[in-house]
Backbone as a printed PyTorch tensor [residue, N CA C, xyz], in Angstrom:
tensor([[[-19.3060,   8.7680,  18.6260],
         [-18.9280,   7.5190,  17.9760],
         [-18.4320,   6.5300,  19.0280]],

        [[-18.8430,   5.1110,  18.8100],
         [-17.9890,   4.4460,  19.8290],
         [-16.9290,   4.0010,  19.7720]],

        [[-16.1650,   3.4070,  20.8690],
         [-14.6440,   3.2080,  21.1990],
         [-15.1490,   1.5890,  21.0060]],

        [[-14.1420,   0.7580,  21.6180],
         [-14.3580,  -0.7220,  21.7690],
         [-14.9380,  -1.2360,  22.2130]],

        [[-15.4500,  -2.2560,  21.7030],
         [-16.8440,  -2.9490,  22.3690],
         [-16.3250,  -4.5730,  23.0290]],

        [[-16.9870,  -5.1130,  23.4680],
         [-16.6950,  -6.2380,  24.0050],
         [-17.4620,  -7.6060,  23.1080]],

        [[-16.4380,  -8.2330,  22.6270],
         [-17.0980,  -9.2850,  21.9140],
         [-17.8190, -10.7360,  22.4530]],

        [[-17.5220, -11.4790,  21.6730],
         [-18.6560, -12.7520,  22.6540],
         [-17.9050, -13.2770,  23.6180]],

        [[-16.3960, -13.0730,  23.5220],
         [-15.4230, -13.8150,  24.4640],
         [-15.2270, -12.9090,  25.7240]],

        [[-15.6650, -11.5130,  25.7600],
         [-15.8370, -10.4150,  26.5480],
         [-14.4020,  -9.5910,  26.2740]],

        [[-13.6460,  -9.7190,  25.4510],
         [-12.4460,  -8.8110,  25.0640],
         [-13.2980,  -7.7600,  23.5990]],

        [[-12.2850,  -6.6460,  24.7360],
         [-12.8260,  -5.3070,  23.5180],
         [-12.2030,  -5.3550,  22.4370]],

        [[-13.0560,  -4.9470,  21.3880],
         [-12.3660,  -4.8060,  20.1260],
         [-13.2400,  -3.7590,  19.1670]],

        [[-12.4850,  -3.6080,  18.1730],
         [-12.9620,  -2.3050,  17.4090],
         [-14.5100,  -2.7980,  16.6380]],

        [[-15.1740,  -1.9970,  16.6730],
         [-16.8800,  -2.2500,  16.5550],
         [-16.7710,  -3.1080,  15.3260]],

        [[-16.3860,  -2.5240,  13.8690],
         [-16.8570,  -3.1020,  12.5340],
         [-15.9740,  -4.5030,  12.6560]],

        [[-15.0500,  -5.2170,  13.8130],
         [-14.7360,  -6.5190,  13.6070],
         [-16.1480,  -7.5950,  14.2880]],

        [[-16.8350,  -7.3800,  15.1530],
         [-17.8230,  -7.8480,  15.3640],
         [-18.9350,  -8.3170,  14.6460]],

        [[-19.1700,  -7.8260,  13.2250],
         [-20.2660,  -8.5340,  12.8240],
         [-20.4960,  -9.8700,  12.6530]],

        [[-19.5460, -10.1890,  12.0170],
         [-19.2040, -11.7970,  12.1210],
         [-17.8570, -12.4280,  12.5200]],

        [[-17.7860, -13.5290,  12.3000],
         [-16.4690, -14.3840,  12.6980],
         [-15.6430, -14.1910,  11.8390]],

        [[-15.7220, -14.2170,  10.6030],
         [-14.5950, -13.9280,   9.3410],
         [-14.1800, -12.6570,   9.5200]],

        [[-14.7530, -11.3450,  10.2560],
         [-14.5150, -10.1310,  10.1690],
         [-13.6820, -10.5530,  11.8580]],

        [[-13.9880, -11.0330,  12.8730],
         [-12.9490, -10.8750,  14.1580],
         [-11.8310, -11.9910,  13.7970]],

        [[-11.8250, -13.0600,  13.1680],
         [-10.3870, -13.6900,  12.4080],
         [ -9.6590, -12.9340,  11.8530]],

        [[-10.0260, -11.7620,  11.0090],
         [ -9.3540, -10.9210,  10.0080],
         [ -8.6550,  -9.9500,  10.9470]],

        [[-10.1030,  -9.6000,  12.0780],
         [ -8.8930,  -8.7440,  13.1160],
         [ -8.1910,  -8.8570,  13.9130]],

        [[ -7.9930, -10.0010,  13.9500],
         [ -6.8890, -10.3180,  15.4020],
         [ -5.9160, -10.5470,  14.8010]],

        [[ -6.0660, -10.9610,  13.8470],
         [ -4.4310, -12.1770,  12.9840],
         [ -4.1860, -11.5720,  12.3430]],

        [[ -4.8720, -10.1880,  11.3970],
         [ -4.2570, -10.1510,  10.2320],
         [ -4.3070,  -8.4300,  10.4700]],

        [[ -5.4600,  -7.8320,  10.6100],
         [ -5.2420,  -6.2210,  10.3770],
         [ -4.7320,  -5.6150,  10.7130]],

        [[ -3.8350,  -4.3990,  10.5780],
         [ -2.8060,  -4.2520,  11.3600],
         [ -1.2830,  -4.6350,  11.5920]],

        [[ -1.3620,  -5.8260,  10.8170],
         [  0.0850,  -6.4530,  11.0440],
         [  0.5510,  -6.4880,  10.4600]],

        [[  2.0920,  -5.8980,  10.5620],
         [  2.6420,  -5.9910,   9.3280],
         [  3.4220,  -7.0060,   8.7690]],

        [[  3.2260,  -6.7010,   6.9770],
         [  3.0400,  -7.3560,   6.2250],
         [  4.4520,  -6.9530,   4.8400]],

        [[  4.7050,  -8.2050,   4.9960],
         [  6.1650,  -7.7290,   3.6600],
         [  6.3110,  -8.7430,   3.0840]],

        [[  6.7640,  -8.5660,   1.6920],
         [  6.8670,  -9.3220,   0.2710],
         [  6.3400,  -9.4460,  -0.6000]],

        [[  6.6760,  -9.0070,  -1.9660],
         [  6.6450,  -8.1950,  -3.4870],
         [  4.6920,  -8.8340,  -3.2460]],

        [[  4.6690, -10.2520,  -3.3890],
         [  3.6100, -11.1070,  -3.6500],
         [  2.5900, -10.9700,  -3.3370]],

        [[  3.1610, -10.9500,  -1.1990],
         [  1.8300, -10.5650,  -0.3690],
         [  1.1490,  -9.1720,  -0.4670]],

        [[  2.4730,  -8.0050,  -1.1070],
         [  1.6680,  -6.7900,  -0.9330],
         [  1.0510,  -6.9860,  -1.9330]],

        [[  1.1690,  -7.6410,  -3.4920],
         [  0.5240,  -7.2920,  -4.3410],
         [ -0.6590,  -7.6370,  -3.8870]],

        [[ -1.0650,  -9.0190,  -3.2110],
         [ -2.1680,  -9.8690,  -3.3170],
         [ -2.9300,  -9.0540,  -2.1860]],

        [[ -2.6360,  -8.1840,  -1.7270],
         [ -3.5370,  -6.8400,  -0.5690],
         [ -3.4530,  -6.1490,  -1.2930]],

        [[ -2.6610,  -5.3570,  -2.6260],
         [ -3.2920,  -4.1140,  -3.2740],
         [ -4.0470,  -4.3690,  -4.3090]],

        [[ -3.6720,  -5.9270,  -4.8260],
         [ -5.1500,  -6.3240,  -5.7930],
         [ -6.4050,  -6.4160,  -4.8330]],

        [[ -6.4410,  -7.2110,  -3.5770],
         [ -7.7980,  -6.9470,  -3.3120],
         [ -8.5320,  -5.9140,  -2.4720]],

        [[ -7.5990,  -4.8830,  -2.0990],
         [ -8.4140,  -3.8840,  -1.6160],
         [ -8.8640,  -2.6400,  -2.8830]],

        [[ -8.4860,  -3.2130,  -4.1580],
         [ -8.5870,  -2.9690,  -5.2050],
         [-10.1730,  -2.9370,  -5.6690]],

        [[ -9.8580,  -4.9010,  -5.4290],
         [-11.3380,  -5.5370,  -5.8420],
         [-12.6390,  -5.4500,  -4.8170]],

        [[-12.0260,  -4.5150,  -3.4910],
         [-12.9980,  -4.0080,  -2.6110],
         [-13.5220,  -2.7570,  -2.6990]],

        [[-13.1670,  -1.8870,  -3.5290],
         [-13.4060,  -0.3720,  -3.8610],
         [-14.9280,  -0.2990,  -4.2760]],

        [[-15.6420,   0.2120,  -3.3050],
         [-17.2580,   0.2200,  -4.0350],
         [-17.9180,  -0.7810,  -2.9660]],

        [[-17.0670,  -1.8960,  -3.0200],
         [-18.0120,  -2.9210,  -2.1810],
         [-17.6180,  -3.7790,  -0.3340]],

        [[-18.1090,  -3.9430,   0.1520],
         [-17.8740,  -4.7160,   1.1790],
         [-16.8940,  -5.5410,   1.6350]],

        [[-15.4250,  -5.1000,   2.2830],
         [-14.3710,  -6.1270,   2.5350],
         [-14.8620,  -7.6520,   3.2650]],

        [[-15.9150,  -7.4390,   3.5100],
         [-16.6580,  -8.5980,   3.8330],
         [-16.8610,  -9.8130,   2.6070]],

        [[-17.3660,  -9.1920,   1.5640],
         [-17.3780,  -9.5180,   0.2400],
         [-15.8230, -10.5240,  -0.2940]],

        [[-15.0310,  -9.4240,  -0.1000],
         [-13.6460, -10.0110,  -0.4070],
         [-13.2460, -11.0970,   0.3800]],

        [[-13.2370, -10.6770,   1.9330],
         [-12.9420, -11.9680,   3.2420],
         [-13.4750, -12.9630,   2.4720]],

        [[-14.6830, -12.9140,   2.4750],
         [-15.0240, -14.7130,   2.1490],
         [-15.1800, -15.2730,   0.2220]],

        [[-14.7420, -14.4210,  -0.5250],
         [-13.6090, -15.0080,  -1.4960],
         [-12.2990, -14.9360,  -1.9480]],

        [[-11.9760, -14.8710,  -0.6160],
         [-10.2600, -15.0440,  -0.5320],
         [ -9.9590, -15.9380,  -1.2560]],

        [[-10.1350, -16.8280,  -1.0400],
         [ -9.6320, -18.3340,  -1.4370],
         [ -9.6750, -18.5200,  -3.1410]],

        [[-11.0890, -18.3680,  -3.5780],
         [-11.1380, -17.6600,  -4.7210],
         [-10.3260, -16.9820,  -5.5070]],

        [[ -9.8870, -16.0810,  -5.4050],
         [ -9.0070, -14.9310,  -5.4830],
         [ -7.5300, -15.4690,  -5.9890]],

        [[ -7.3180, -16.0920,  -4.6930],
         [ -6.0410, -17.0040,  -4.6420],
         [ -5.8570, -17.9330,  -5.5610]],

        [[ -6.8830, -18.9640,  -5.9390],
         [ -6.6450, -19.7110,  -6.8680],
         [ -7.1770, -19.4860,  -8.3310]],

        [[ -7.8040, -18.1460,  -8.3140],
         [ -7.9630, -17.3300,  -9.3480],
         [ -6.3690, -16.6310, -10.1720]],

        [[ -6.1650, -16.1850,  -9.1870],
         [ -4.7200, -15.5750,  -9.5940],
         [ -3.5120, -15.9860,  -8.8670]],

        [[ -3.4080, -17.7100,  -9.3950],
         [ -2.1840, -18.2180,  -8.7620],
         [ -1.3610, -17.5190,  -7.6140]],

        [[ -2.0480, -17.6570,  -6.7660],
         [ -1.4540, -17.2500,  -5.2590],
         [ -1.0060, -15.9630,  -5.4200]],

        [[ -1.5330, -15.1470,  -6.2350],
         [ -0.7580, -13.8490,  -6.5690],
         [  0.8880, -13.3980,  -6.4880]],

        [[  1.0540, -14.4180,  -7.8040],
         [  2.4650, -14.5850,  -7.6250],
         [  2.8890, -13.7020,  -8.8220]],

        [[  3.6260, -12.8150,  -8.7770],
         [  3.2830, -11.7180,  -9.3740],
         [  3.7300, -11.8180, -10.5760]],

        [[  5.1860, -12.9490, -10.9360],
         [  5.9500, -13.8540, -11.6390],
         [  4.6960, -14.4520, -13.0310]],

        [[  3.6820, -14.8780, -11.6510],
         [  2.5800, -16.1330, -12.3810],
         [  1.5370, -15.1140, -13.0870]],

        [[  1.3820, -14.4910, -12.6890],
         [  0.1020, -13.2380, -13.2400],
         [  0.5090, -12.3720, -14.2050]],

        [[  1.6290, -11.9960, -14.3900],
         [  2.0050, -11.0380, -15.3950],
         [  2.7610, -12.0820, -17.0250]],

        [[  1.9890, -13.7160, -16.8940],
         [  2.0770, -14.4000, -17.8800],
         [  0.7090, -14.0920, -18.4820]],

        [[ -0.7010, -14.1380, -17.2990],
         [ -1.8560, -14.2640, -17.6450],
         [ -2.1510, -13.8310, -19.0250]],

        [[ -2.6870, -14.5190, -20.0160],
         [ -3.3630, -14.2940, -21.4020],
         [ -4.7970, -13.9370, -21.8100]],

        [[ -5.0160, -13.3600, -22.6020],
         [ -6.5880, -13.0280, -23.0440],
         [ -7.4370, -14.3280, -22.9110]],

        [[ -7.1060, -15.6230, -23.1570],
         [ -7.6540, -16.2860, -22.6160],
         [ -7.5620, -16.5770, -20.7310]],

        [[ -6.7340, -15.7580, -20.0500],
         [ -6.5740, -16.3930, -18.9830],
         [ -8.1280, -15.1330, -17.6160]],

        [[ -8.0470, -14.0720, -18.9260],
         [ -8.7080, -12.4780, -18.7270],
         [-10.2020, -13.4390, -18.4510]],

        [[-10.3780, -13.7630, -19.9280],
         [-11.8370, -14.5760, -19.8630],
         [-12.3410, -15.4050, -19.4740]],

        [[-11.0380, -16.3490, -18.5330],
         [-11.6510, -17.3740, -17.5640],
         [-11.7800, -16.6450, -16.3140]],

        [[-11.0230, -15.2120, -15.6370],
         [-11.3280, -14.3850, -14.7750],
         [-12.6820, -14.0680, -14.6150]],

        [[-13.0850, -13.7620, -15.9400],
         [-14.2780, -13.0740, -16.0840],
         [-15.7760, -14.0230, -15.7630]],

        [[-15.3500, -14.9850, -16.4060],
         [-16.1840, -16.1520, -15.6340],
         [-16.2950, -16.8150, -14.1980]],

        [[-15.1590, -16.2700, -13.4880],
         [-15.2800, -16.9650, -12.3440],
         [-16.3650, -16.2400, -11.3050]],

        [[-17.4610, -17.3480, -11.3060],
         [-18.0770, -16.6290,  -9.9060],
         [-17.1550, -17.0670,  -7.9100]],

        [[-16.1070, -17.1170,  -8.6360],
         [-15.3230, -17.5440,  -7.1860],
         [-14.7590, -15.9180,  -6.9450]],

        [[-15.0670, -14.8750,  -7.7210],
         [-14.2940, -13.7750,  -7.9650],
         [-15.0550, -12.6170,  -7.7010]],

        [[-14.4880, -11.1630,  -7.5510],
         [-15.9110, -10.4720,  -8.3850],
         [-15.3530, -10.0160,  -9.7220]],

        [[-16.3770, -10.5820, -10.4560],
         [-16.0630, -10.3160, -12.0990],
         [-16.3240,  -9.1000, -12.6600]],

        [[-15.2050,  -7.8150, -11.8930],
         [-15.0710,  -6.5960, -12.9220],
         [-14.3390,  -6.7980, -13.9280]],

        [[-14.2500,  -6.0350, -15.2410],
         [-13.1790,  -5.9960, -16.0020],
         [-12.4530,  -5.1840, -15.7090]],

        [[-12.4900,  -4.0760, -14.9800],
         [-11.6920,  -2.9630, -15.3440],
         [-10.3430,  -3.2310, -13.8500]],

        [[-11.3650,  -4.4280, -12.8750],
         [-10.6540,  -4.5750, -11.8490],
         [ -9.6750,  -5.3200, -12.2600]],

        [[-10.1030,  -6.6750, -12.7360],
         [ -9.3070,  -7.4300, -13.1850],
         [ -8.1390,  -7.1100, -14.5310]],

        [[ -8.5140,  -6.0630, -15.1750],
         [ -7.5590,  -5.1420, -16.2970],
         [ -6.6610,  -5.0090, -15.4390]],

        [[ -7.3310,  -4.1960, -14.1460],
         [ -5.7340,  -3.3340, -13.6810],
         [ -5.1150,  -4.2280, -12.7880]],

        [[ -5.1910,  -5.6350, -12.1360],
         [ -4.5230,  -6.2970, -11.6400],
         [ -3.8260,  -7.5770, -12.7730]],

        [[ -4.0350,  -7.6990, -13.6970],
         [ -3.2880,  -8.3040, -14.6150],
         [ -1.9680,  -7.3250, -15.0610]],

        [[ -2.3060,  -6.0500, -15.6770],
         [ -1.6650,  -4.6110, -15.2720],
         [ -0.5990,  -4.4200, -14.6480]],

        [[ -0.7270,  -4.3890, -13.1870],
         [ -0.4180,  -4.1810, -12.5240],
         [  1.2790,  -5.1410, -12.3970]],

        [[  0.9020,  -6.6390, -12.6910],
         [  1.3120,  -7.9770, -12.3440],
         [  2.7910,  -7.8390, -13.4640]],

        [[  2.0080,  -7.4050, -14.4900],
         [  3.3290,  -6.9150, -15.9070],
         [  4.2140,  -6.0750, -15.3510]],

        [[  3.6440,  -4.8800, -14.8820],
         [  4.5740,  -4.2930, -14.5820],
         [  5.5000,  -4.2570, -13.2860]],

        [[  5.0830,  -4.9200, -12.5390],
         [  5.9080,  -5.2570, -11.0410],
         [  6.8780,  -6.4250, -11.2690]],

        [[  6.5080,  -7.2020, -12.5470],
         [  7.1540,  -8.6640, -12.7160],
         [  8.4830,  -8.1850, -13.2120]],

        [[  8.7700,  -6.5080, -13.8550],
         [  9.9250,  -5.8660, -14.0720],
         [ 10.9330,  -5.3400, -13.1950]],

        [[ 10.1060,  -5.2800, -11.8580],
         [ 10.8730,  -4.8270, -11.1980],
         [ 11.6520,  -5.5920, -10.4770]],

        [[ 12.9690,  -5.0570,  -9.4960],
         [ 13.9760,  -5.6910,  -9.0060],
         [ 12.9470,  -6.1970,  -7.7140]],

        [[ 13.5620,  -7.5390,  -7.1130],
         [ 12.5320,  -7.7420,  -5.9700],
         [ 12.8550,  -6.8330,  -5.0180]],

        [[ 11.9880,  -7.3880,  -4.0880],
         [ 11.8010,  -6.1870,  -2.5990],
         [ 11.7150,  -4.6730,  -3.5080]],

        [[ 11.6480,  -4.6900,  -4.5240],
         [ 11.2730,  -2.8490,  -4.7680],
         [  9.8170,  -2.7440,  -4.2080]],

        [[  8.5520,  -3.3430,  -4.4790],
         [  7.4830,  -3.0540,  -4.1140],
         [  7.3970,  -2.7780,  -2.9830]],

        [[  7.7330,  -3.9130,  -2.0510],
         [  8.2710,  -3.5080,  -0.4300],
         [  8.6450,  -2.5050,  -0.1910]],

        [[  9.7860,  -2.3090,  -0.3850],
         [ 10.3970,  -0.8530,  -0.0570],
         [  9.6500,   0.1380,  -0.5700]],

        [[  9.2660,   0.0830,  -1.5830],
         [  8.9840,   1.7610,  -1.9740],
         [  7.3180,   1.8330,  -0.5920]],

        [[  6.5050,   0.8240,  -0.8580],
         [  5.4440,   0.6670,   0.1030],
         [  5.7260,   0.7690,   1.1920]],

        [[  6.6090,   0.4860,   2.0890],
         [  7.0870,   0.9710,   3.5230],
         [  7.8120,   2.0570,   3.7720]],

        [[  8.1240,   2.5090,   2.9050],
         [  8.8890,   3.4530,   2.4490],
         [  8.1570,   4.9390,   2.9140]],

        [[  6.6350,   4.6660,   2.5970],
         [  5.4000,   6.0070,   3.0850],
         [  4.6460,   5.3830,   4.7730]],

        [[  5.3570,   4.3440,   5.2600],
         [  5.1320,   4.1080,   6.3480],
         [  5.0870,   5.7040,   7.5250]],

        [[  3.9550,   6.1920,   8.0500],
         [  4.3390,   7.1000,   9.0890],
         [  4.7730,   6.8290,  10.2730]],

        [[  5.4060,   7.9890,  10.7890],
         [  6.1490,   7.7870,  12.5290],
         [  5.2180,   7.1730,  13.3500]],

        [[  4.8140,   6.0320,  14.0790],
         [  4.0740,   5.5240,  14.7100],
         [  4.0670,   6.5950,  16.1990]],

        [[  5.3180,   7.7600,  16.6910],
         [  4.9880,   8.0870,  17.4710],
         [  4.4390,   9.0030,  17.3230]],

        [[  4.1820,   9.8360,  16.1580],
         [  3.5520,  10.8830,  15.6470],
         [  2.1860,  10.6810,  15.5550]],

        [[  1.5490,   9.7600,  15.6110],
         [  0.1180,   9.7050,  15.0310],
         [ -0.4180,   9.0850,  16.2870]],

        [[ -1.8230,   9.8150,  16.4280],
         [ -2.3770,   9.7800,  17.5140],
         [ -3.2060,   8.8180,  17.5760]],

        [[ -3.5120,   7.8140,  18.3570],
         [ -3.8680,   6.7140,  19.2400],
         [ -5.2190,   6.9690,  18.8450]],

        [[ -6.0790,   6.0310,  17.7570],
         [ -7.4470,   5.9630,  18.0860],
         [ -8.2160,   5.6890,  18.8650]],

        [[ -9.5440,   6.7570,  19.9360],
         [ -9.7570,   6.0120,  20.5760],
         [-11.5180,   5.6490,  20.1010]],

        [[-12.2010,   6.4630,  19.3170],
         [-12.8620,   5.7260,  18.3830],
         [-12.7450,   5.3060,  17.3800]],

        [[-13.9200,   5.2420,  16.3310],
         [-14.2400,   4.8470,  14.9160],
         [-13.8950,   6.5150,  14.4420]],

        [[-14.4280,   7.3740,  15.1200],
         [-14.5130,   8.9300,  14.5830],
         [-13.0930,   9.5630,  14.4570]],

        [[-12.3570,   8.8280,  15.0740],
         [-10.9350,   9.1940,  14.8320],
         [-10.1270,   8.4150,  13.8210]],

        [[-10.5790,   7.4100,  12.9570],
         [ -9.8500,   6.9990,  12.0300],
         [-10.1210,   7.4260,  10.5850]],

        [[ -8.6940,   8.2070,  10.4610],
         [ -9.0530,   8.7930,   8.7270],
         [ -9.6040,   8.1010,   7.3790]],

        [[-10.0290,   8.1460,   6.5220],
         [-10.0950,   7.5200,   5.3430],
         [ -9.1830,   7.6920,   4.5610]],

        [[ -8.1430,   8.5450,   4.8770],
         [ -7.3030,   8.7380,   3.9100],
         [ -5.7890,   9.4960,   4.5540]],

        [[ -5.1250,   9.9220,   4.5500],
         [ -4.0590,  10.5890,   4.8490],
         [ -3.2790,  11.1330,   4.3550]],

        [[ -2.1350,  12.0350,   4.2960],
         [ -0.9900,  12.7960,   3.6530],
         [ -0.2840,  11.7110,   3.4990]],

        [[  0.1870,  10.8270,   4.1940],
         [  0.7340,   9.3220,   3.2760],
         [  0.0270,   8.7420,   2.2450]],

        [[ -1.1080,   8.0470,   2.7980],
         [ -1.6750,   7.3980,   1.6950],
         [ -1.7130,   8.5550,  -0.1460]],

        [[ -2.1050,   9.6140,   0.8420],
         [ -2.2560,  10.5190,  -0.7610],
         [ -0.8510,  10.1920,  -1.2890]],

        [[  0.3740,  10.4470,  -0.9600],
         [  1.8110,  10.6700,  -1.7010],
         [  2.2820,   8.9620,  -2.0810]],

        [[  1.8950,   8.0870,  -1.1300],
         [  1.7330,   6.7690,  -1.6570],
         [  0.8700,   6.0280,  -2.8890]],

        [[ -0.2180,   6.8480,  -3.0800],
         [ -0.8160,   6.9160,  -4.5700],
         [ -0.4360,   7.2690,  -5.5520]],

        [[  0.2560,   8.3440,  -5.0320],
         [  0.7850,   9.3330,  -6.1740],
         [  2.1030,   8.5020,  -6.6430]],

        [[  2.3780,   7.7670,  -5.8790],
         [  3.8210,   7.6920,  -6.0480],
         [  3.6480,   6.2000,  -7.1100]],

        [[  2.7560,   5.3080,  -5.8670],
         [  2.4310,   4.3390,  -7.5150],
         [  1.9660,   4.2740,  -8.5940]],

        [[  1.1850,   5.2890,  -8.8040],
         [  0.4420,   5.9160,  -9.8490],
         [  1.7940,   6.1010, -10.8710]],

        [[  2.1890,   7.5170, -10.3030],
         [  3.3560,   7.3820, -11.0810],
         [  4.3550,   6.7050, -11.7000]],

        [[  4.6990,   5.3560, -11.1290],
         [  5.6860,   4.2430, -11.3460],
         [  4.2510,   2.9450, -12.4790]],

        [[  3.1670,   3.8100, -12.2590],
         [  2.0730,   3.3600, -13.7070],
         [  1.2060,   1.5840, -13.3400]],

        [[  1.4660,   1.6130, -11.6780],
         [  0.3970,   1.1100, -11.6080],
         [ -1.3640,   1.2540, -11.2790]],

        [[ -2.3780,   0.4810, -11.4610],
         [ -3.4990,   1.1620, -11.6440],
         [ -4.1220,   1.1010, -10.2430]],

        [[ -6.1670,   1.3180, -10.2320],
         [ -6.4790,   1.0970,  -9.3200],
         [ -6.1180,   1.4280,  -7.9090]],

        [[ -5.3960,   2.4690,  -7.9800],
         [ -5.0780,   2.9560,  -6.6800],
         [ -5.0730,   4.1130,  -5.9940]],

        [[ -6.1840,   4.7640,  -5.6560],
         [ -6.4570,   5.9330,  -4.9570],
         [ -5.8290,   6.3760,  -3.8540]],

        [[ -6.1430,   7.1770,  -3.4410],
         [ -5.5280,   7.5930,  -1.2590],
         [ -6.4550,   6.8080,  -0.3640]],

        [[ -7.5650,   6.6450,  -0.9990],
         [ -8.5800,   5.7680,  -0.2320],
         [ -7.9630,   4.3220,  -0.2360]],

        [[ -8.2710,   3.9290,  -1.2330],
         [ -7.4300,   2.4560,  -1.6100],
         [ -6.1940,   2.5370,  -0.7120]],

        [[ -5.4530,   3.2680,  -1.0320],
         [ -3.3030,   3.1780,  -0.3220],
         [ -3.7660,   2.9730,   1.2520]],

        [[ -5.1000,   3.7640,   1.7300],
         [ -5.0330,   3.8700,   3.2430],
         [ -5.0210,   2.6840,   3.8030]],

        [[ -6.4290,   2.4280,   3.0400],
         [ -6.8780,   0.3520,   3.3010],
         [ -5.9110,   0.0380,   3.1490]],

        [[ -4.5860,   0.0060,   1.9700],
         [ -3.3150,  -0.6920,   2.1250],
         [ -3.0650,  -0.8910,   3.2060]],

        [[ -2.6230,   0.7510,   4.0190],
         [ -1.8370,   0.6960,   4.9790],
         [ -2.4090,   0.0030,   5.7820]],

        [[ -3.5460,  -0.0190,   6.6160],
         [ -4.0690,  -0.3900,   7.6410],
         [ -3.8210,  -1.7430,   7.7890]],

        [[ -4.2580,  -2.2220,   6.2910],
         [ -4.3650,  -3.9860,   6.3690],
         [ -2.6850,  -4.6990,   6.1280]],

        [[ -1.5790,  -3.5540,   5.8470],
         [ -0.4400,  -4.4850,   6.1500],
         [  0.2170,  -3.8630,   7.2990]],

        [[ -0.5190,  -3.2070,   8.0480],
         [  0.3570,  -2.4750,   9.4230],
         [  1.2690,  -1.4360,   8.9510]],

        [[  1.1750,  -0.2980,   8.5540],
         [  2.0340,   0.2470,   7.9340],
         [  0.8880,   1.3500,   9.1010]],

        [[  0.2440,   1.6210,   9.2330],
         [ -0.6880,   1.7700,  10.5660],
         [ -0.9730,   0.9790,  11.7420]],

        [[ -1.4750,   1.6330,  12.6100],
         [ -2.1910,   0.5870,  13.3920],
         [ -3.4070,   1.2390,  13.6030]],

        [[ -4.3960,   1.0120,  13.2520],
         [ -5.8680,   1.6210,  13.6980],
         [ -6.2380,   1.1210,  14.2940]],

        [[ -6.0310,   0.3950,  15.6680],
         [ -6.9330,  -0.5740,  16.0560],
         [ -6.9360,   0.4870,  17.3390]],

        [[ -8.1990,   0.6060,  17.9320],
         [ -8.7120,   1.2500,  19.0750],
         [ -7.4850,   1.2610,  20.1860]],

        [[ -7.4790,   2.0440,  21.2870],
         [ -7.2430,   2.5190,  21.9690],
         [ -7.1700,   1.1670,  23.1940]],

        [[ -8.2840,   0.8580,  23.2730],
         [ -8.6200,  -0.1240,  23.5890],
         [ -8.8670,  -1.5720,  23.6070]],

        [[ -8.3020,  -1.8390,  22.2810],
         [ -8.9280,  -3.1400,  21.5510],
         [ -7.9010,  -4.3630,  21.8660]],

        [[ -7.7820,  -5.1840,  22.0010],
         [ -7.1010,  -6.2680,  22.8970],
         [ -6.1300,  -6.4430,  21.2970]],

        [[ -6.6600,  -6.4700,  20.0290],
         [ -5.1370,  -5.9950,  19.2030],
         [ -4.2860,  -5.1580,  19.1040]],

        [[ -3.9430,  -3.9530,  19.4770],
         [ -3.8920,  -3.0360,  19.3170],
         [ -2.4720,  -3.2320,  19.8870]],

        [[ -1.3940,  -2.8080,  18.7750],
         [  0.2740,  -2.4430,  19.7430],
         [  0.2850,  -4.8490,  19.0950]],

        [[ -0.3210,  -5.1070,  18.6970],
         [  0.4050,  -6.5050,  18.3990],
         [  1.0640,  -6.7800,  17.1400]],

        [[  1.5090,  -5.5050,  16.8570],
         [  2.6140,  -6.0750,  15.5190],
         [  3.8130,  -6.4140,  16.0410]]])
């Protein structure tokens, strides 16, 4: 498997940020880094949600979408959303129009809008692993799909009865709010949280 490649600027970076420009924006600035507040995590566990099955590529470029789909994913603003608010979801081609996705992030929005703030935070950093414990990727072949965190981090929101969220799903969590760092061995992000 390969390690880091060199992009158009000649700095290495991890292979799957190279295909396009929206995918090496996503990795320099954003993957990896960590990430805190009730809102922002929701608005990363709704869409690595709405990425399950399909292409985070897909998602990257209807972010924006997304956002003004579900009022900045304010978790306050979403857990008002109404059966009429379901069926203008469902219409939006700014979106991807699952129901069952969009069920469990309306879902989701009710029940977090109960909780005390910073609980989502915390309990989510909370399955953060020892950064000195975990070994330094130096390919693609060394990054898990899943982990003994992510699994007990599923379990754990699962349990507290929110949806849409596997060990697969929790991992993508982690990665994309730095609660990991997967970035190569090599990769000119890597160690920039």
């Amino acid at each position: 498997m390969t390690g880091a490649v060199p992009g158009p600027d000649g700095r290495l970076r991890c292979p799957w940020a190279l295909s396009t420009e929206d995918y090496v924006t996503y990795h320099d600035e954003e993957w990896g880094r960590p990430l805190h507040g009730d809102d922002a995590l929701f608005e990363r566990l709704s869409l690595e949600a709405f990425q399950s099955g399909l292409s985070w590529l897909t998602i990257l470029r209807r972010r924006e979408g997304f956002r003004t789909a579900f009022d900045g994913f304010k978790i306050a603003s979403v857990a008002t959303f109404t059966d009429a608010d379901k069926e203008r979801l469902l219409a939006d081609a700014g979106i991807i129009r699952n129901r069952a996705k969009i069920d469990a992030t309306l879902a989701n929005a009710r029940l977090l809008a109960d909780w005390p703030a910073g609980e989502l935070d915390t309990l989510i950093w909370s399955y953060a692993p020892d950064a000195a414990k975990r070994p330094v990727p130096r390919t693609i072949a060394d990054i898990p799909a899943v982990s003994d965190e992510s699994t007990a981090l599923s379990k754990a929101l699962k349990k507290r009865g929110l949806r849409f969220i596997g060990p697969t799903t929790a991992y993508a969590l982690m990665q994309a709010c730095g609660l990991v760092d997967d970035h190569l061995s090599d990769c000119v992000a890597r160690g920039k949280a």
